[in-house]
XYZ file of C-alpha atoms in Angstrom:
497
model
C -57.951 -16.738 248.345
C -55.314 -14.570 250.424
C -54.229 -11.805 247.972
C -50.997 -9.686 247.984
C -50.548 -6.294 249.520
C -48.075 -5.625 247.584
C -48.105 -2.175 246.072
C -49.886 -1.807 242.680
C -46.932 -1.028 240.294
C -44.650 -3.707 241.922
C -47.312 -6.157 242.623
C -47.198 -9.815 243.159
C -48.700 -12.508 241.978
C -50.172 -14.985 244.776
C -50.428 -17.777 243.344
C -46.574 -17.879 241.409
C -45.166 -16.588 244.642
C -47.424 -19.296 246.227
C -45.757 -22.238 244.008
C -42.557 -20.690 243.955
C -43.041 -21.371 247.631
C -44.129 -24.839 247.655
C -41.808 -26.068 245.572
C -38.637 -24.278 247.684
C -37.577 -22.935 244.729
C -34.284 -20.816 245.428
C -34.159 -19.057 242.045
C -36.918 -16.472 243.837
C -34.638 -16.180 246.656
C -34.359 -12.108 246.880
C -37.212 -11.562 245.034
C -39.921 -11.762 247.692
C -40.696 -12.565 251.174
C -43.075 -14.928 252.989
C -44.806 -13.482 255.876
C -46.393 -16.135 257.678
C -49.251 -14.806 259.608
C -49.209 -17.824 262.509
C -45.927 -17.400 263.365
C -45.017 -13.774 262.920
C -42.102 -14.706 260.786
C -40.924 -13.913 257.413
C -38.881 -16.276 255.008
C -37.041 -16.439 251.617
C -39.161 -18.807 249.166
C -36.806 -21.684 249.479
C -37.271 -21.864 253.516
C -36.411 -25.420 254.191
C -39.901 -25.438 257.137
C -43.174 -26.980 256.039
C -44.477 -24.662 253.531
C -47.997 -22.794 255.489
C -51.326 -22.884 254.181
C -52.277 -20.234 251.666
C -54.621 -18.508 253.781
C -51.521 -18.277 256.170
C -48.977 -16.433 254.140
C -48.991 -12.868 252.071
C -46.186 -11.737 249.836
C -43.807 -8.436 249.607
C -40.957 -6.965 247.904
C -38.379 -6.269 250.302
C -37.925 -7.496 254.115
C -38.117 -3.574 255.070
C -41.978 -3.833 254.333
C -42.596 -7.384 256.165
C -40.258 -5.980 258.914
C -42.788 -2.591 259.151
C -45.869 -4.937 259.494
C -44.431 -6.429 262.524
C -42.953 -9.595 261.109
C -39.516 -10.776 262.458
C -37.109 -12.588 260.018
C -36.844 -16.393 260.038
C -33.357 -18.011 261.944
C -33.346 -20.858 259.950
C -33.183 -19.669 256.596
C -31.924 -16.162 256.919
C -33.886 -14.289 254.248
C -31.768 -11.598 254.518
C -28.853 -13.787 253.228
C -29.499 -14.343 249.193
C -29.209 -12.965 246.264
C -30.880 -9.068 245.704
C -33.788 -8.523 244.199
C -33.172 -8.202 240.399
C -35.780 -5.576 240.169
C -33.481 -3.162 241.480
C -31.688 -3.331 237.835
C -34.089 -3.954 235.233
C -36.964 -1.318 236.683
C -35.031 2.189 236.334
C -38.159 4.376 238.169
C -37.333 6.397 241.367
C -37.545 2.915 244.196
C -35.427 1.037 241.678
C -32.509 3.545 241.957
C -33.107 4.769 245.820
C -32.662 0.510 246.149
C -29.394 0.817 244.526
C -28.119 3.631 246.460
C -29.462 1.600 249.940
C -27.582 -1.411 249.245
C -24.385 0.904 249.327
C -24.818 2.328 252.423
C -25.645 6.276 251.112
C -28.064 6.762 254.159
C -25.158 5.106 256.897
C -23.389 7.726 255.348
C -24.984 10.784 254.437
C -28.378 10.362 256.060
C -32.169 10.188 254.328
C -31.471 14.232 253.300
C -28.211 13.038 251.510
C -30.002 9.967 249.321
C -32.600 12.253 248.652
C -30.087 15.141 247.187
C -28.345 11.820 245.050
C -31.613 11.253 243.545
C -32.646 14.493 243.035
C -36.192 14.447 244.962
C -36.862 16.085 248.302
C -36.560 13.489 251.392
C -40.840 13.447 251.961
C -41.623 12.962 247.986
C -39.043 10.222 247.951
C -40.074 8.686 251.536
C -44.036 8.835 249.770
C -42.703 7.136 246.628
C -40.840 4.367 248.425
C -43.671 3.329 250.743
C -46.606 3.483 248.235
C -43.880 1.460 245.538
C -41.961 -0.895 248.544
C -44.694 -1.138 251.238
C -41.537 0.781 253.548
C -40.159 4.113 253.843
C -36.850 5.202 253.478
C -35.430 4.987 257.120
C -37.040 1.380 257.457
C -35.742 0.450 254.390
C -31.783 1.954 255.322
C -32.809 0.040 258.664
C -33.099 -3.088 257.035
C -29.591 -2.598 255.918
C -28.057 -1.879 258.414
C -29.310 -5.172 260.649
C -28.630 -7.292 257.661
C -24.781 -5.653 257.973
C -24.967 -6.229 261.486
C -25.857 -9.813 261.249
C -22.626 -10.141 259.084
C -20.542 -8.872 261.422
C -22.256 -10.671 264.643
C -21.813 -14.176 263.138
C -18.534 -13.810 260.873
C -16.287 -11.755 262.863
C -14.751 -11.652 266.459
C -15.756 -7.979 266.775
C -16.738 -6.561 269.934
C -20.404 -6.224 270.159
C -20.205 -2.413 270.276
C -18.213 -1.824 267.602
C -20.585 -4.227 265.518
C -23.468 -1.584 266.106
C -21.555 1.262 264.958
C -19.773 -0.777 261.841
C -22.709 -1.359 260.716
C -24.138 1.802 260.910
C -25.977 2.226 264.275
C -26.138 5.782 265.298
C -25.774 4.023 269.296
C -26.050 0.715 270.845
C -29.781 1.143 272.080
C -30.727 1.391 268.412
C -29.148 -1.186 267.281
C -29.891 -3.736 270.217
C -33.513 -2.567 269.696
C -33.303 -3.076 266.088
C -31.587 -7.087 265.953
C -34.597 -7.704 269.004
C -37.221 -6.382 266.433
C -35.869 -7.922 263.354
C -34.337 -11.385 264.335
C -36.408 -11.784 267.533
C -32.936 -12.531 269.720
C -30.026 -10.752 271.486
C -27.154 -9.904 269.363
C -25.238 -12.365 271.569
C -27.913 -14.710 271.050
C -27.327 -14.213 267.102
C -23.597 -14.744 266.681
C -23.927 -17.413 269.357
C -26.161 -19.623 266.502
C -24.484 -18.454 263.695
C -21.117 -19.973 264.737
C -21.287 -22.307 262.701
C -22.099 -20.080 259.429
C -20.298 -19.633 256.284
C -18.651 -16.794 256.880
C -15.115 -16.721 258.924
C -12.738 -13.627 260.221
C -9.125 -14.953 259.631
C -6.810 -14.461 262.558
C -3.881 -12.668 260.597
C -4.381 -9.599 259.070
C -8.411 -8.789 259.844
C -9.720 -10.360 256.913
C -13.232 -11.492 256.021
C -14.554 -14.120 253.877
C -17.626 -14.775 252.799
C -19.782 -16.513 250.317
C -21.606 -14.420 248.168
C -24.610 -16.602 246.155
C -25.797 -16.359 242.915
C -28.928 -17.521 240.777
C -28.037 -20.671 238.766
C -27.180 -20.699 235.790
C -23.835 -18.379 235.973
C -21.605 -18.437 232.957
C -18.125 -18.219 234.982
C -16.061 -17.811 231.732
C -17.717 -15.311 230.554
C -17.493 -13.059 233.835
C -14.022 -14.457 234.484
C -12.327 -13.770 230.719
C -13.486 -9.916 230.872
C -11.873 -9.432 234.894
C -8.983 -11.221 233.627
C -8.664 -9.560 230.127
C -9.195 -6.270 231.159
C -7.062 -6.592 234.555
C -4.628 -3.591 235.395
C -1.263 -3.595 236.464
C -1.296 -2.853 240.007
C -5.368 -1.948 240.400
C -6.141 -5.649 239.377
C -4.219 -9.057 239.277
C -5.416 -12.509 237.526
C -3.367 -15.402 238.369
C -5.617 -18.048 236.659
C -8.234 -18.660 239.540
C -8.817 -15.294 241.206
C -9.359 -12.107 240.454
C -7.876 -9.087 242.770
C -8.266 -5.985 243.329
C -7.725 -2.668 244.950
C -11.369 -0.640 246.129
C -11.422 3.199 247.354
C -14.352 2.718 250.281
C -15.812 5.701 251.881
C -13.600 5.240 255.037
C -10.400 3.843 253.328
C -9.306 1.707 250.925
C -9.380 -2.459 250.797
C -8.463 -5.495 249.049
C -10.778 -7.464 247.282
C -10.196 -10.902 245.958
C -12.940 -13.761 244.226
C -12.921 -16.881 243.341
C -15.781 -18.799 241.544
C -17.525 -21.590 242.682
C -20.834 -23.831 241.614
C -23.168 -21.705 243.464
C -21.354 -18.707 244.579
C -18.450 -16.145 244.561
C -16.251 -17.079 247.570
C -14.809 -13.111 248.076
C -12.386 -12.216 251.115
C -11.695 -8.164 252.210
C -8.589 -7.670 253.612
C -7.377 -3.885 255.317
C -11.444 -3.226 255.277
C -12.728 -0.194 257.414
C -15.677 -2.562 258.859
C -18.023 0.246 258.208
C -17.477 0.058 254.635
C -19.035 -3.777 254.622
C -22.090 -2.959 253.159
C -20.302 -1.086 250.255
C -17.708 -2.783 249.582
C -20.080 -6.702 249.454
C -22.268 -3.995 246.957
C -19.938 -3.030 244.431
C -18.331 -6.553 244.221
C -22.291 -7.855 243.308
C -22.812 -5.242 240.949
C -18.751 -5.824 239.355
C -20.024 -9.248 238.623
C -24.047 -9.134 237.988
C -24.798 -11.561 241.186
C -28.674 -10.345 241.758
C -29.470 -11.012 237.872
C -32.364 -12.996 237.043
C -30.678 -15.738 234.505
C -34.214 -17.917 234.229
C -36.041 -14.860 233.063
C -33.497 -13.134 230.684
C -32.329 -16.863 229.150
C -36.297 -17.730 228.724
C -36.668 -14.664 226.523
C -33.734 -14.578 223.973
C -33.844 -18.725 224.030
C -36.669 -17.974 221.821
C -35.375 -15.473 219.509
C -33.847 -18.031 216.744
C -31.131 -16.448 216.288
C -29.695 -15.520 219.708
C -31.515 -19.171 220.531
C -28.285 -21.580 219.891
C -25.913 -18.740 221.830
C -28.560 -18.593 224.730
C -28.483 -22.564 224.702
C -24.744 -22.985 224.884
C -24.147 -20.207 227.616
C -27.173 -19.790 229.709
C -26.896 -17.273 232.636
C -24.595 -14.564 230.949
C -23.711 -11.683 232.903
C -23.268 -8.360 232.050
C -20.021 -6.378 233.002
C -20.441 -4.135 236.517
C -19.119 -0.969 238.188
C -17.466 -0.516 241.420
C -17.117 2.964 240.938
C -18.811 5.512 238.279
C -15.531 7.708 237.929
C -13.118 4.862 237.067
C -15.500 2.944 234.965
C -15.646 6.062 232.518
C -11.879 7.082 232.541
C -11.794 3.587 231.519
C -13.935 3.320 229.362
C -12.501 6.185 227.504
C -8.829 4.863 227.452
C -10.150 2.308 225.790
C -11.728 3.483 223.216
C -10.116 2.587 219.252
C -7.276 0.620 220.884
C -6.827 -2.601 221.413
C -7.623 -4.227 225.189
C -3.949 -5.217 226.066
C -3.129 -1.354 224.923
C -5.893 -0.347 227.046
C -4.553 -1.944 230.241
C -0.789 -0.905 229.382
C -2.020 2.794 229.001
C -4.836 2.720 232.252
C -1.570 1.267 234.494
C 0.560 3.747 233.549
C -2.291 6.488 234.702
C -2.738 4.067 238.223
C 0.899 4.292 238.456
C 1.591 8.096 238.502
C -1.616 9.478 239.754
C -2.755 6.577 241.884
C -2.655 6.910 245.538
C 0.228 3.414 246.767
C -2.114 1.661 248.964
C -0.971 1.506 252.647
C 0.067 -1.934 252.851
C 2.896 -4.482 251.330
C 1.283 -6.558 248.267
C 3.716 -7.162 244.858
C 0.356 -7.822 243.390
C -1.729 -5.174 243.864
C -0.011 -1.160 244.441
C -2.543 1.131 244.098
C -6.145 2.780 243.642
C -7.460 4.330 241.368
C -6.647 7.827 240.829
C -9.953 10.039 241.904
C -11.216 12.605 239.357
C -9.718 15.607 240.873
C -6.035 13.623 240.788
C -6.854 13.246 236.587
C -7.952 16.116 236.192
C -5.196 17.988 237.554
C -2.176 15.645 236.882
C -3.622 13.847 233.145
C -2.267 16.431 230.921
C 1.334 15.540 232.287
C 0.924 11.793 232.850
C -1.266 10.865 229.710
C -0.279 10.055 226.418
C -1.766 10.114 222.692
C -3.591 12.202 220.692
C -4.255 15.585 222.420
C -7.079 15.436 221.798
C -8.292 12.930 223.241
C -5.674 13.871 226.731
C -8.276 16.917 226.507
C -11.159 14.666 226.515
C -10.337 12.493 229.612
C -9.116 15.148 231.481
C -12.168 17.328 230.909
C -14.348 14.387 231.630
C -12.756 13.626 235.146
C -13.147 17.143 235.441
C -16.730 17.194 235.082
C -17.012 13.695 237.357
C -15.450 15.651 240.096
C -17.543 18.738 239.943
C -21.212 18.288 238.970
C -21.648 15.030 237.182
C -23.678 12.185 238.906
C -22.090 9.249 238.380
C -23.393 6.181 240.301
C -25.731 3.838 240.396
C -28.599 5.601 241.335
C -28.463 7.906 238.313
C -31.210 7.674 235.497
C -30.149 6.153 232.833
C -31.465 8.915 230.343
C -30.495 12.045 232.318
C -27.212 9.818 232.496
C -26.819 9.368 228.903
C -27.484 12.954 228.086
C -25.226 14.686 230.351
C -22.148 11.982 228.793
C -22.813 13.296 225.482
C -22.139 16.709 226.243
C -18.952 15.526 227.118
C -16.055 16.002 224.398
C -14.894 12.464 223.229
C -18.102 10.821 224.367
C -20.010 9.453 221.539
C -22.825 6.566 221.452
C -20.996 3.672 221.988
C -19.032 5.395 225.319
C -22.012 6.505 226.729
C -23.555 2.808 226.334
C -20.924 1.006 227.918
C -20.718 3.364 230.745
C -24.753 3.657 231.442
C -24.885 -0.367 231.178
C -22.069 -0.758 233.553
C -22.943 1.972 236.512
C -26.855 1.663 236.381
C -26.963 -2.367 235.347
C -29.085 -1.221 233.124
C -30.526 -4.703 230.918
C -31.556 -2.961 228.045
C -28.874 -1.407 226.562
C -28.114 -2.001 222.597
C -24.614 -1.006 222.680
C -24.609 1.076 219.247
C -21.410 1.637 217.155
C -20.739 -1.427 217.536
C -17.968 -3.354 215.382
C -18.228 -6.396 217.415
C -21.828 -6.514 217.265
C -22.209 -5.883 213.892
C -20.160 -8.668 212.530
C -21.580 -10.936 214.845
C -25.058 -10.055 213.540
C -23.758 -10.471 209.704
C -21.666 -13.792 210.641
C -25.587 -15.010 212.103
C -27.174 -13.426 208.795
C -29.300 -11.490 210.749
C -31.033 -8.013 210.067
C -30.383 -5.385 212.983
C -33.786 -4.296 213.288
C -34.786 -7.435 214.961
C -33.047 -6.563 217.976
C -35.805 -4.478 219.305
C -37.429 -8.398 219.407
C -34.785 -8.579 222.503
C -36.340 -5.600 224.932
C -35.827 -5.212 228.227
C -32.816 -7.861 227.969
C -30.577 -6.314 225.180
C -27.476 -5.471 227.583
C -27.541 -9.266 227.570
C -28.104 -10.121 224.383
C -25.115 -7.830 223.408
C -22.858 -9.725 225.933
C -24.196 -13.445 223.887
C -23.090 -11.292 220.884
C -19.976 -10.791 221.888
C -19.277 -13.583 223.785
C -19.949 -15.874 220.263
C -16.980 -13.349 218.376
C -14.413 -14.508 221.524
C -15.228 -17.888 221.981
C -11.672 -18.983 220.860
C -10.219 -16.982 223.462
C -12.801 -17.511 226.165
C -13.628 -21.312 226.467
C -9.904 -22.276 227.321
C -7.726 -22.157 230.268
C -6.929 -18.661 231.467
C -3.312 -18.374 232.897
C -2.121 -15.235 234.575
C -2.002 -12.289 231.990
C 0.832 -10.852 231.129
C-alpha cells in the first residue's frame, strides 16, 4: 500500500483521500491533491478522468508541494480552481497563518522578508517550518499563487500577455513564461486559448471581471446574506434585495465589489480593479463570506450535540461572518457596541462620510472607502459622536491600528486577543468578534453574550456544555444566533433603508 508523504503534523490519510478520490467527491476539493505518478499530473479529488490505481497516486496539502516534486497541474479539472483548503482557518500554528497571508498576495507585495516580518519569524525559520509542515517553501508556495492569478487573468480577461505576468505578480516575463510551462505544461497562449470557453468573462465597458467563486455544499445563503444586508453602510455597502456591494481599499487602489448567490457559488464581479490587486481582492471577498469552510465536518459535529442538533438540522452549512480588512472590522466593531444595528450603520456612515476618501468614479450607490486608521485617528474626535468616552476609545484604537498593532489575518489569535484588551473600550465580547472575524478563527465562544445567553436559556441548556462544541464554537455561536433572528432572517430581504 502507497502511503502519504505528507508531512507528519498535517498528514494524510491514504486510504480517505483514496475514496474521497474514487468516488469524485468535490466536498475535498481544496483540501488535497492527487499526484498521479504515470502521468506526471496532479488533480483535485473530484477530477472527472478514470480514477488511477492506488499504487499510482500519493497525496499532499497544497499544489506548491506536488508542483516542487515535479508534477504539473491537470487541464481538465483545474485543481487550482476550488475552494481553499479549510485548514488554513481552523489550524492557527505558524503554516496556517503564513497560508493566509499567501492567499493575499503579502509576498507579490512585500517579498518573503516582508511575510516573514508579518508573522514575526525570520524568513529561513519560517521557509524550514513551511516545507517540513506543507512539503514547499515559501517562494514555491507565493509561486503557486501567483500562476494560479495568472491563469485568471490568461483565460478571463483580454489582457495583453505581458501585462498578465506582471498583474499577477511576475517579477519579468521569463519567470513567468517559465513558471505557466512548469506548472500547466503549455504556453500562456496555449492556456487562454483552451480556457475560452471558461467561466470567467472581462466585460467590454468599464474593465470589469466576473467570476464564479465556489463553495462547499451545504451554504446557508440567508444566513450570510441577512448579516451583509443588515449591517450594510450607507455609501461603503449597498443591499438592494439580491446583491450585496461594496467599496474595497486594495494595495494599488481602490475597487468595487459586488455578489450575488447562487446554488453552488458566489457569482462576484470587480469593477475599477488595479489587476494586480486580483489575488487580494478574490481573498478578502472568500474570507467576508467563509467560502473555504468545511460545512460536512463542522455540521457532523454539533448535529450530534442534542441541543444545537435540531438548529444544525434546519440550517446546515452556517457561515461565520469575515473580514476584508482588520482596521475597519474593529472600528466597527466598536461603533457597534450597546447600540442597536440600524444605529450602528447610521453612526459608521456618518464616519465613511466625513473621513472617507469619495471613490474616483460616479456610483449613487456606493461613495466611499473606508476611512484608514490614521484618517480616525486624526479627524474622530471632530467627526464622532456619543459618549466621550467611548470617541476616546475608537480614536485611540485606530491609533494603535495605525502604529504598531497587527491586525490581519495572519495574526495569532492569542497574541491578537491580548494586545485588544489593552485597548481602552475593548472588553471580551469586542475582542471575540474581532479575533473570529480577521483570523476565521472556528473556535471562538463569543463571551458577554446577551444573544447567546438567552438562546441557551430559551433551549434550557447549561453553558458549560459548550466546551462539548470545540474546535467549531465560532459556529455554533452563529446557529445560536441565527435561532434568536429567525423571524427576521427566513423572509424576503428588500433593500434596507
Amino acid at each position: 500500500m502507497v502511503t502519504s508523504t505528507a508531512p507528519p503534523q498535517h498528514r494524510l490519510d491514504f486510504d480517505r483521500c483514496y475514496r474521497a478520490l474514487a468516488a469524485r467527491d468535490t466536498r475535498f476539493d481544496g483540501q488535497f491533491v492527487t499526484v498521479v505518478h504515470t502521468t506526471g499530473i496532479y488533480c483535485r479529488p473530484s477530477c472527472p478522468a478514470r480514477t488511477p490505481k492506488p499504487e499510482n497516486v500519493d497525496f499532499v496539502l497544497t499544489a506548491a508541494a506536488a508542483a516542487v516534486r515535479g508534477f504539473r497541474a491537470c487541464r481538465r479539472c483545474l485543481p487550482d480552481a476550488t475552494p481553499g483548503s479549510p485548514l488554513w482557518n481552523t489550524d492557527a500554528d505558524l503554516a496556517a497563518r503564513a497560508m493566509r497571508l499567501i492567499a493575499d498576495g503579502v509576498v507579490d507585495r512585500d517579498g518573503v522578508r516582508g511575510l516573514a516580518a508579518a508573522l514575526g519569524y525570520t524568513e529561513r525559520h519560517l521557509s524550514r517550518v513551511l516545507t517540513a509542515e506543507l512539503g514547499a517553501g515559501t517562494a514555491a508556495l507565493a509561486r503557486t499563487h501567483r500562476a494560479t492569478s495568472a491563469r485568471i487573468l490568461l483565460t478571463g480577461t483580454d489582457m495583453a500577455i505581458t501585462d498578465v505576468a506582471f498583474a499577477a505578480g511576475f517579477s519579468s516575463v521569463r519567470q513567468f513564461n517559465d513558471t505557466i510551462r512548469e506548472m500547466y505544461a503549455a504556453t500562456p497562449t496555449t492556456l487562454r486559448a483552451a480556457g475560452k470557453n471558461g467561466s470567467i468573462r472581462r466585460s467590454a465597458a468599464g474593465g470589469g471581471i466576473s467570476l464564479k467563486l465556489p463553495f462547499r455544499k451545504p451554504y446557508d445563503a440567508a444566513w450570510t446574506q441577512y448579516g451583509l444586508a443588515s449591517h450594510a453602510v450607507p455609501g461603503l455597502e449597498h443591499w438592494d434585495g439580491t446583491t450585496y456591494r461594496r467599496s474595497l481599499s486594495l494595495p494599488h487602489g481602490p475597487a468595487a465589489a459586488q455578489l450575488t448567490f447562487h446554488d453552488d457559488h458566489f457569482a462576484v464581479r470587480f469593477d475599477h480593479l488595479d489587476m494586480r490587486d486580483l489575488g487580494a481582492a478574490v481573498n478578502r471577498i472568500r474570507r467576508l463570506c467563509d467560502l473555504d469552510a468545511d460545512p460536512v465536518a463542522v455540521d457532523r459535529m454539533l448535529g450530534a450535540d442534542p441541543v444545537l442538533s435540531p438548529l444544525v438540522a434546519a440550517n446546515p452549512g452556517i457561515r461565520i461572518p469575515g473580514s476584508v480588512d482588520g482596521t475597519e472590522t474593529l472600528i466597527r466593531v466598536m461603533m457597534g457596541q450597546q447600540v442597536s444595528v440600524k444605529a450602528a450603520r447610521t453612526r459608521i456612515g456618518a464616519l465613511v462620510a466625513a473621513l472617507g476618501d469619495p471613490l474616483p468614479w460616479d456610483d449613487e450607490r456606493l461613495t466611499h472607502l473606508f476611512p484608514t486608521a490614521e484618517a480616525i485617528a486624526a479627524g474622530g474626535p471632530r467627526v464622532l459622536t456619543g459618549p466621550a468616552r467611548s470617541i476616546a476609545a475608537i480614536t485611540a484604537a485606530a491609533n494603535a491600528c495605525g502604529q504598531h498593532l497587527e491586525l490581519h489575518a495572519g495574526a495569532d489569535a492569542s497574541n491578537l486577543r491580548a494586545d485588544l484588551l489593552r485597548l481602552s473600550g475593548v472588553g471580551d465580547w469586542t475582542a471575540d468578534q474581532v479575533i473570529m472575524r480577521v483570523t476565521g478563527d472556528p473556535d471562538v465562544l463569543t463571551r458577554s453574550d446577551l444573544v447567546i445567553d438567552r438562546a441557551l436559556a430559551d433551549l434550557g441548556a447549561d453553558p458549560d456544555i459548550t466546551g462539548a462544541w470545540r474546535p467549531w464554537r465560532s459556529y455554533a455561536s452563529m446557529h445560536l444566533w441565527r435561532r434568536q433572528l429567525s423571524h427576521l432572517i427566513d423572509q424576503p430581504q428588500g433593500e434596507l433603508s
